[in-house]
PDB file of C-alpha atoms and ligand atoms in Angstrom:
ATOM      1  CA  UNK O   1      16.148  16.096   6.844  1.00  0.00           C
ATOM      2  CA  UNK O   2      16.277  14.751   3.285  1.00  0.00           C
ATOM      3  CA  UNK O   3      15.449  17.178   0.479  1.00  0.00           C
ATOM      4  CA  UNK O   4      11.822  16.114   0.360  1.00  0.00           C
ATOM      5  CA  UNK O   5      10.722  18.630  -2.245  1.00  0.00           C
ATOM      6  CA  UNK O   6      13.404  17.414  -4.627  1.00  0.00           C
ATOM      7  CA  UNK O   7      12.863  13.713  -3.892  1.00  0.00           C
ATOM      8  CA  UNK O   8       9.088  13.892  -4.308  1.00  0.00           C
ATOM      9  CA  UNK O   9       9.489  15.808  -7.539  1.00  0.00           C
ATOM     10  CA  UNK O  10      11.976  13.200  -8.801  1.00  0.00           C
ATOM     11  CA  UNK O  11       9.526  10.406  -7.935  1.00  0.00           C
ATOM     12  CA  UNK O  12       6.707  12.104  -9.810  1.00  0.00           C
ATOM     13  CA  UNK O  13       9.040  12.355 -12.791  1.00  0.00           C
ATOM     14  CA  UNK O  14       9.920   8.644 -12.616  1.00  0.00           C
ATOM     15  CA  UNK O  15       6.211   7.805 -12.467  1.00  0.00           C
ATOM     16  CA  UNK O  16       5.396  10.171 -15.334  1.00  0.00           C
ATOM     17  CA  UNK O  17       8.157   8.750 -17.519  1.00  0.00           C
ATOM     18  CA  UNK O  18       7.176   5.117 -16.870  1.00  0.00           C
ATOM     19  CA  UNK O  19       3.530   5.987 -17.500  1.00  0.00           C
ATOM     20  CA  UNK O  20       4.491   7.674 -20.763  1.00  0.00           C
ATOM     21  CA  UNK O  21       6.425   4.588 -21.893  1.00  0.00           C
ATOM     22  CA  UNK O  22       3.442   2.418 -20.973  1.00  0.00           C
ATOM     23  CA  UNK O  23       0.964   4.718 -22.737  1.00  0.00           C
ATOM     24  CA  UNK O  24      -0.802   5.452 -19.466  1.00  0.00           C
ATOM     25  CA  UNK O  25      -1.880   8.732 -17.876  1.00  0.00           C
ATOM     26  CA  UNK O  26       0.513   9.661 -15.052  1.00  0.00           C
ATOM     27  CA  UNK O  27      -2.415  10.735 -12.912  1.00  0.00           C
ATOM     28  CA  UNK O  28      -3.733   7.159 -12.925  1.00  0.00           C
ATOM     29  CA  UNK O  29      -0.821   6.244 -10.621  1.00  0.00           C
ATOM     30  CA  UNK O  30      -0.735   7.427  -7.034  1.00  0.00           C
ATOM     31  CA  UNK O  31       2.479   7.872  -5.072  1.00  0.00           C
ATOM     32  CA  UNK O  32       2.263   6.453  -1.551  1.00  0.00           C
ATOM     33  CA  UNK O  33       5.093   7.827   0.613  1.00  0.00           C
ATOM     34  CA  UNK O  34       6.259   5.034   2.943  1.00  0.00           C
ATOM     35  CA  UNK O  35       7.346   6.815   6.108  1.00  0.00           C
ATOM     36  CA  UNK O  36       8.088   3.812   8.378  1.00  0.00           C
ATOM     37  CA  UNK O  37      11.029   4.453  10.753  1.00  0.00           C
ATOM     38  CA  UNK O  38      11.046   8.170   9.854  1.00  0.00           C
ATOM     39  CA  UNK O  39       9.894  10.794  12.368  1.00  0.00           C
ATOM     40  CA  UNK O  40       6.627  12.705  12.216  1.00  0.00           C
ATOM     41  CA  UNK O  41       8.648  15.783  11.252  1.00  0.00           C
ATOM     42  CA  UNK O  42       9.606  14.146   7.961  1.00  0.00           C
ATOM     43  CA  UNK O  43       5.948  13.317   7.260  1.00  0.00           C
ATOM     44  CA  UNK O  44       5.076  16.945   7.931  1.00  0.00           C
ATOM     45  CA  UNK O  45       7.883  18.026   5.614  1.00  0.00           C
ATOM     46  CA  UNK O  46       6.559  15.810   2.833  1.00  0.00           C
ATOM     47  CA  UNK O  47       3.036  17.072   3.533  1.00  0.00           C
ATOM     48  CA  UNK O  48       4.247  20.659   3.181  1.00  0.00           C
ATOM     49  CA  UNK O  49       5.770  19.632  -0.153  1.00  0.00           C
ATOM     50  CA  UNK O  50       2.303  18.524  -1.288  1.00  0.00           C
ATOM     51  CA  UNK O  51       2.317  14.793  -0.456  1.00  0.00           C
ATOM     52  CA  UNK O  52      -0.944  13.514   1.055  1.00  0.00           C
ATOM     53  CA  UNK O  53      -0.840   9.673   1.128  1.00  0.00           C
ATOM     54  CA  UNK O  54       1.488   8.007   3.647  1.00  0.00           C
ATOM     55  CA  UNK O  55       2.231   4.333   4.329  1.00  0.00           C
ATOM     56  CA  UNK O  56       3.197   2.842   7.685  1.00  0.00           C
ATOM     57  CA  UNK O  57       4.256  -0.694   8.678  1.00  0.00           C
ATOM     58  CA  UNK O  58       4.348  -0.858  12.465  1.00  0.00           C
ATOM     59  CA  UNK O  59       1.169  -0.318  14.463  1.00  0.00           C
ATOM     60  CA  UNK O  60       2.595   1.420  17.530  1.00  0.00           C
ATOM     61  CA  UNK O  61       4.955   3.651  15.579  1.00  0.00           C
ATOM     62  CA  UNK O  62       2.135   4.626  13.234  1.00  0.00           C
ATOM     63  CA  UNK O  63      -0.332   5.442  16.030  1.00  0.00           C
ATOM     64  CA  UNK O  64       2.184   7.757  17.675  1.00  0.00           C
ATOM     65  CA  UNK O  65       2.798   9.520  14.372  1.00  0.00           C
ATOM     66  CA  UNK O  66      -0.911   9.858  13.557  1.00  0.00           C
ATOM     67  CA  UNK O  67      -1.434  11.354  17.017  1.00  0.00           C
ATOM     68  CA  UNK O  68       1.491  13.775  16.616  1.00  0.00           C
ATOM     69  CA  UNK O  69       0.101  14.871  13.248  1.00  0.00           C
ATOM     70  CA  UNK O  70      -3.523  15.086  14.424  1.00  0.00           C
ATOM     71  CA  UNK O  71      -3.815  18.626  13.039  1.00  0.00           C
ATOM     72  CA  UNK O  72      -3.362  17.187   9.524  1.00  0.00           C
ATOM     73  CA  UNK O  73      -5.650  14.177  10.027  1.00  0.00           C
ATOM     74  CA  UNK O  74      -8.470  15.335   7.779  1.00  0.00           C
ATOM     75  CA  UNK O  75      -6.184  15.862   4.796  1.00  0.00           C
ATOM     76  CA  UNK O  76      -3.704  12.971   5.172  1.00  0.00           C
ATOM     77  CA  UNK O  77      -4.686   9.530   3.893  1.00  0.00           C
ATOM     78  CA  UNK O  78      -3.037   6.900   6.094  1.00  0.00           C
ATOM     79  CA  UNK O  79      -2.315   3.472   4.576  1.00  0.00           C
ATOM     80  CA  UNK O  80      -1.284   0.495   6.707  1.00  0.00           C
ATOM     81  CA  UNK O  81       1.048  -1.714   4.648  1.00  0.00           C
ATOM     82  CA  UNK O  82       2.862  -3.921   7.188  1.00  0.00           C
ATOM     83  CA  UNK O  83       2.266  -7.407   8.565  1.00  0.00           C
ATOM     84  CA  UNK O  84      -0.834  -7.342  10.769  1.00  0.00           C
ATOM     85  CA  UNK O  85      -1.400  -9.677  13.718  1.00  0.00           C
ATOM     86  CA  UNK O  86      -4.988 -10.381  14.685  1.00  0.00           C
ATOM     87  CA  UNK O  87      -4.557  -8.878  18.180  1.00  0.00           C
ATOM     88  CA  UNK O  88      -3.511  -5.527  16.619  1.00  0.00           C
ATOM     89  CA  UNK O  89      -6.373  -5.033  14.183  1.00  0.00           C
ATOM     90  CA  UNK O  90      -8.549  -2.753  16.329  1.00  0.00           C
ATOM     91  CA  UNK O  91      -6.407   0.422  16.306  1.00  0.00           C
ATOM     92  CA  UNK O  92      -5.750  -0.111  12.603  1.00  0.00           C
ATOM     93  CA  UNK O  93      -9.494  -0.402  11.901  1.00  0.00           C
ATOM     94  CA  UNK O  94     -10.055   2.762  13.937  1.00  0.00           C
ATOM     95  CA  UNK O  95      -7.225   4.976  12.728  1.00  0.00           C
ATOM     96  CA  UNK O  96      -6.355   4.115   9.134  1.00  0.00           C
ATOM     97  CA  UNK O  97      -8.047   4.817   5.795  1.00  0.00           C
ATOM     98  CA  UNK O  98      -6.516   1.859   3.956  1.00  0.00           C
ATOM     99  CA  UNK O  99      -4.951  -1.533   4.737  1.00  0.00           C
ATOM    100  CA  UNK O 100      -2.898  -3.087   1.907  1.00  0.00           C
ATOM    101  CA  UNK O 101      -1.653  -6.088   3.847  1.00  0.00           C
ATOM    102  CA  UNK O 102      -4.797  -8.165   4.408  1.00  0.00           C
ATOM    103  CA  UNK O 103      -3.367 -11.653   3.991  1.00  0.00           C
ATOM    104  CA  UNK O 104      -6.116 -13.880   5.384  1.00  0.00           C
ATOM    105  CA  UNK O 105      -9.867 -13.843   5.842  1.00  0.00           C
ATOM    106  CA  UNK O 106      -9.666 -13.767   9.639  1.00  0.00           C
ATOM    107  CA  UNK O 107      -7.842 -10.407   9.572  1.00  0.00           C
ATOM    108  CA  UNK O 108     -10.433  -9.002   7.180  1.00  0.00           C
ATOM    109  CA  UNK O 109     -13.302 -10.193   9.392  1.00  0.00           C
ATOM    110  CA  UNK O 110     -11.781  -8.542  12.445  1.00  0.00           C
ATOM    111  CA  UNK O 111     -11.145  -5.273  10.588  1.00  0.00           C
ATOM    112  CA  UNK O 112     -14.739  -5.266   9.374  1.00  0.00           C
ATOM    113  CA  UNK O 113     -16.141  -5.937  12.875  1.00  0.00           C
ATOM    114  CA  UNK O 114     -13.904  -3.281  14.414  1.00  0.00           C
ATOM    115  CA  UNK O 115     -14.344  -0.520  11.844  1.00  0.00           C
ATOM    116  CA  UNK O 116     -16.255   2.271  13.650  1.00  0.00           C
ATOM    117  CA  UNK O 117     -19.740   2.908  12.301  1.00  0.00           C
ATOM    118  CA  UNK O 118     -19.180   6.664  11.985  1.00  0.00           C
ATOM    119  CA  UNK O 119     -16.318   6.168   9.506  1.00  0.00           C
ATOM    120  CA  UNK O 120     -16.590   5.156   5.857  1.00  0.00           C
ATOM    121  CA  UNK O 121     -15.792   1.506   5.083  1.00  0.00           C
ATOM    122  CA  UNK O 122     -12.090   0.690   5.398  1.00  0.00           C
ATOM    123  CA  UNK O 123     -10.379   0.385   2.017  1.00  0.00           C
ATOM    124  CA  UNK O 124      -8.442  -2.868   1.787  1.00  0.00           C
ATOM    125  CA  UNK O 125      -6.232  -4.765  -0.612  1.00  0.00           C
ATOM    126  CA  UNK O 126      -5.665  -8.504  -0.528  1.00  0.00           C
ATOM    127  CA  UNK O 127      -1.948  -9.235  -0.249  1.00  0.00           C
ATOM    128  CA  UNK O 128      -0.831 -11.967  -2.637  1.00  0.00           C
ATOM    129  CA  UNK O 129       2.374 -13.970  -2.295  1.00  0.00           C
ATOM    130  CA  UNK O 130       3.007 -13.554  -5.990  1.00  0.00           C
ATOM    131  CA  UNK O 131       6.551 -14.941  -6.067  1.00  0.00           C
ATOM    132  CA  UNK O 132       5.488 -17.964  -4.004  1.00  0.00           C
ATOM    133  CA  UNK O 133       8.202 -17.417  -1.391  1.00  0.00           C
ATOM    134  CA  UNK O 134       7.806 -19.661   1.639  1.00  0.00           C
ATOM    135  CA  UNK O 135       8.822 -16.858   4.014  1.00  0.00           C
ATOM    136  CA  UNK O 136       6.459 -14.189   2.652  1.00  0.00           C
ATOM    137  CA  UNK O 137       2.961 -13.371   3.770  1.00  0.00           C
ATOM    138  CA  UNK O 138       0.034 -13.183   1.410  1.00  0.00           C
ATOM    139  CA  UNK O 139      -2.446 -15.641  -0.004  1.00  0.00           C
ATOM    140  CA  UNK O 140      -1.342 -17.932  -2.816  1.00  0.00           C
ATOM    141  CA  UNK O 141      -2.639 -17.248  -6.305  1.00  0.00           C
ATOM    142  CA  UNK O 142      -4.985 -20.282  -6.263  1.00  0.00           C
ATOM    143  CA  UNK O 143      -6.451 -19.202  -2.889  1.00  0.00           C
ATOM    144  CA  UNK O 144      -6.913 -15.584  -3.932  1.00  0.00           C
ATOM    145  CA  UNK O 145     -10.215 -15.853  -5.811  1.00  0.00           C
ATOM    146  CA  UNK O 146     -12.161 -17.387  -2.950  1.00  0.00           C
ATOM    147  CA  UNK O 147     -10.633 -15.164  -0.261  1.00  0.00           C
ATOM    148  CA  UNK O 148     -11.279 -12.036  -2.352  1.00  0.00           C
ATOM    149  CA  UNK O 149     -14.946 -13.002  -2.818  1.00  0.00           C
ATOM    150  CA  UNK O 150     -15.339 -13.488   0.953  1.00  0.00           C
ATOM    151  CA  UNK O 151     -13.651 -10.172   1.785  1.00  0.00           C
ATOM    152  CA  UNK O 152     -15.776  -8.319  -0.763  1.00  0.00           C
ATOM    153  CA  UNK O 153     -18.887  -9.494   1.106  1.00  0.00           C
ATOM    154  CA  UNK O 154     -17.826  -7.987   4.463  1.00  0.00           C
ATOM    155  CA  UNK O 155     -19.983  -4.987   5.381  1.00  0.00           C
ATOM    156  CA  UNK O 156     -17.463  -2.522   6.813  1.00  0.00           C
ATOM    157  CA  UNK O 157     -14.684  -3.093   4.268  1.00  0.00           C
ATOM    158  CA  UNK O 158     -14.329  -2.018   0.683  1.00  0.00           C
ATOM    159  CA  UNK O 159     -12.122  -4.420  -1.254  1.00  0.00           C
ATOM    160  CA  UNK O 160     -10.185  -2.158  -3.646  1.00  0.00           C
ATOM    161  CA  UNK O 161      -7.710  -4.594  -5.170  1.00  0.00           C
ATOM    162  CA  UNK O 162      -4.473  -6.510  -4.749  1.00  0.00           C
ATOM    163  CA  UNK O 163      -1.072  -5.840  -3.244  1.00  0.00           C
ATOM    164  CA  UNK O 164       2.231  -7.692  -3.614  1.00  0.00           C
ATOM    165  CA  UNK O 165       5.863  -7.414  -2.580  1.00  0.00           C
ATOM    166  CA  UNK O 166       7.662  -9.430  -5.275  1.00  0.00           C
ATOM    167  CA  UNK O 167      11.066 -10.964  -4.789  1.00  0.00           C
ATOM    168  CA  UNK O 168      13.776  -8.471  -5.814  1.00  0.00           C
ATOM    169  CA  UNK O 169      15.010  -8.905  -9.390  1.00  0.00           C
ATOM    170  CA  UNK O 170      17.787  -7.189 -11.325  1.00  0.00           C
ATOM    171  CA  UNK O 171      16.479  -6.241 -14.733  1.00  0.00           C
ATOM    172  CA  UNK O 172      13.256  -4.464 -15.602  1.00  0.00           C
ATOM    173  CA  UNK O 173      12.165  -7.484 -17.657  1.00  0.00           C
ATOM    174  CA  UNK O 174      12.649  -9.797 -14.684  1.00  0.00           C
ATOM    175  CA  UNK O 175      10.908  -7.317 -12.383  1.00  0.00           C
ATOM    176  CA  UNK O 176       7.908  -7.207 -14.693  1.00  0.00           C
ATOM    177  CA  UNK O 177       7.181 -10.955 -14.422  1.00  0.00           C
ATOM    178  CA  UNK O 178       5.591 -10.980 -10.914  1.00  0.00           C
ATOM    179  CA  UNK O 179       3.903  -7.614 -11.503  1.00  0.00           C
ATOM    180  CA  UNK O 180       2.338  -9.036 -14.656  1.00  0.00           C
ATOM    181  CA  UNK O 181       1.164 -12.089 -12.725  1.00  0.00           C
ATOM    182  CA  UNK O 182      -0.519  -9.854 -10.147  1.00  0.00           C
ATOM    183  CA  UNK O 183      -2.212  -7.848 -12.888  1.00  0.00           C
ATOM    184  CA  UNK O 184      -3.469 -11.020 -14.561  1.00  0.00           C
ATOM    185  CA  UNK O 185      -4.929 -12.199 -11.267  1.00  0.00           C
ATOM    186  CA  UNK O 186      -6.517  -8.759 -10.832  1.00  0.00           C
ATOM    187  CA  UNK O 187      -8.115  -9.045 -14.277  1.00  0.00           C
ATOM    188  CA  UNK O 188      -9.434 -12.502 -13.457  1.00  0.00           C
ATOM    189  CA  UNK O 189     -11.081 -11.161 -10.288  1.00  0.00           C
ATOM    190  CA  UNK O 190     -12.619  -8.265 -12.220  1.00  0.00           C
ATOM    191  CA  UNK O 191     -14.033 -10.758 -14.727  1.00  0.00           C
ATOM    192  CA  UNK O 192     -15.380 -12.633 -11.720  1.00  0.00           C
ATOM    193  CA  UNK O 193     -17.584  -9.563 -11.136  1.00  0.00           C
ATOM    194  CA  UNK O 194     -15.532  -7.957  -8.339  1.00  0.00           C
ATOM    195  CA  UNK O 195     -15.343  -4.182  -8.716  1.00  0.00           C
ATOM    196  CA  UNK O 196     -11.673  -3.469  -8.126  1.00  0.00           C
ATOM    197  CA  UNK O 197      -9.627  -0.403  -9.020  1.00  0.00           C
ATOM    198  CA  UNK O 198      -6.308  -0.815  -7.206  1.00  0.00           C
ATOM    199  CA  UNK O 199      -3.074  -2.610  -7.976  1.00  0.00           C
ATOM    200  CA  UNK O 200      -0.647  -1.744  -5.167  1.00  0.00           C
ATOM    201  CA  UNK O 201       2.769  -2.749  -6.471  1.00  0.00           C
ATOM    202  CA  UNK O 202       6.171  -1.207  -7.099  1.00  0.00           C
ATOM    203  CA  UNK O 203       8.683   0.249  -4.639  1.00  0.00           C
ATOM    204  CA  UNK O 204      11.822   2.416  -4.900  1.00  0.00           C
ATOM    205  CA  UNK O 205      13.752  -0.106  -6.976  1.00  0.00           C
ATOM    206  CA  UNK O 206      11.064  -1.524  -9.282  1.00  0.00           C
ATOM    207  CA  UNK O 207       8.379   1.095  -9.728  1.00  0.00           C
ATOM    208  CA  UNK O 208       8.963   1.453 -13.488  1.00  0.00           C
ATOM    209  CA  UNK O 209       8.301  -2.274 -13.987  1.00  0.00           C
ATOM    210  CA  UNK O 210       5.192  -2.023 -11.817  1.00  0.00           C
ATOM    211  CA  UNK O 211       3.811   0.995 -13.688  1.00  0.00           C
ATOM    212  CA  UNK O 212       4.394  -0.751 -17.013  1.00  0.00           C
ATOM    213  CA  UNK O 213       2.303  -3.662 -15.732  1.00  0.00           C
ATOM    214  CA  UNK O 214      -0.548  -1.520 -14.483  1.00  0.00           C
ATOM    215  CA  UNK O 215       0.224  -0.392 -10.917  1.00  0.00           C
ATOM    216  CA  UNK O 216      -2.220   2.225  -9.621  1.00  0.00           C
ATOM    217  CA  UNK O 217      -0.422   2.806  -6.292  1.00  0.00           C
ATOM    218  CA  UNK O 218       3.358   2.656  -5.968  1.00  0.00           C
ATOM    219  CA  UNK O 219       4.733   2.474  -2.421  1.00  0.00           C
ATOM    220  CA  UNK O 220       8.010   4.370  -2.125  1.00  0.00           C
ATOM    221  CA  UNK O 221      10.114   4.802   1.011  1.00  0.00           C
ATOM    222  CA  UNK O 222      13.872   4.955   0.469  1.00  0.00           C
ATOM    223  CA  UNK O 223      13.783   7.110  -2.664  1.00  0.00           C
ATOM    224  CA  UNK O 224      11.806   9.770  -0.781  1.00  0.00           C
ATOM    225  CA  UNK O 225      13.016   9.665   2.829  1.00  0.00           C
ATOM    226  CA  UNK O 226      16.451   8.035   2.434  1.00  0.00           C
ATOM    227  CA  UNK O 227      17.905   4.814   3.821  1.00  0.00           C
ATOM    228  CA  UNK O 228      16.146   3.390   6.879  1.00  0.00           C
ATOM    229  CA  UNK O 229      17.987   2.944  10.173  1.00  0.00           C
ATOM    230  CA  UNK O 230      16.560   0.042  12.207  1.00  0.00           C
ATOM    231  CA  UNK O 231      19.115   0.307  15.041  1.00  0.00           C
ATOM    232  CA  UNK O 232      16.616   1.795  17.457  1.00  0.00           C
TER     233      UNK O 232
HETATM  234  C1  LIG N 301       9.081  -0.556   3.283  1.00  0.00           C
HETATM  235  C2  LIG N 301       8.064  -0.900   2.292  1.00  0.00           C
HETATM  236  C3  LIG N 301       7.977  -0.232   1.064  1.00  0.00           C
HETATM  237  C4  LIG N 301       8.957   0.816   0.615  1.00  0.00           C
HETATM  238  O1  LIG N 301      10.157   0.219   0.203  1.00  0.00           O
HETATM  239  P1  LIG N 301      11.350   1.080  -0.424  1.00  0.00           P
HETATM  240  O2  LIG N 301      12.214   0.061  -1.057  1.00  0.00           O
HETATM  241  O3  LIG N 301      12.015   1.782   0.711  1.00  0.00           O
HETATM  242  O4  LIG N 301      10.770   2.031  -1.394  1.00  0.00           O
HETATM  243  C5  LIG N 301       6.943  -0.574   0.222  1.00  0.00           C
HETATM  244  N1  LIG N 301       6.036  -1.514   0.546  1.00  0.00           N
HETATM  245  C6  LIG N 301       6.090  -2.179   1.700  1.00  0.00           C
HETATM  246  C7  LIG N 301       5.061  -3.210   2.003  1.00  0.00           C
HETATM  247  C8  LIG N 301       7.106  -1.910   2.606  1.00  0.00           C
HETATM  248  O5  LIG N 301       7.153  -2.596   3.751  1.00  0.00           O
END
């Protein structure tokens, strides 16, 4: 098992330093531990080290892990961050606390219809294709305003903000460009009278750039759990 105590501590230090540089309070940025491909035992290890928010990408893998860790369910916050097909929305609506990867209105409508009435509204972020890559999911910037307004009106969802996975870039300055664009879109939506509080952006390799541009949730996998092995 990776040294989770050390890695989580190191991540909190990276966040704190970037926040300091940006003149922000470190506690305004939440660390989401992305545990996809890693076993439930690693999630439990990170939990024992104090981590509470976990991100998963694959529905079946996540459901198995949530089930295995049922004893921790009331204190873990589970975030779904992967591509979501419309025929897989029901278990996500039933089992997760957050979905960051809402990339079209139809998915949001299904999640809202399927969110059980005994649970609080599902927290969601609208995923934006901020780098405009043809292969990437997410709404385009011009589409985002209208889609966000429609999602915000759904009864069983709470639209919290925006999420993006920018194209990788080498320097911090280059990494900041798409993060800045997402923040500017976020500000436009807030001026449009949407009450948003979440900018989900920044991963292992670009979290400093994201924090400097206003990230409130950074999603970190590799730097906590190690390199992923997709061979099985
Ligand atoms: C895998 C993944 C991450 C974590 O990426 P790392 O580079 O391992 O930190 C973050 N966000 C999303 C949407 C992911 O799929």
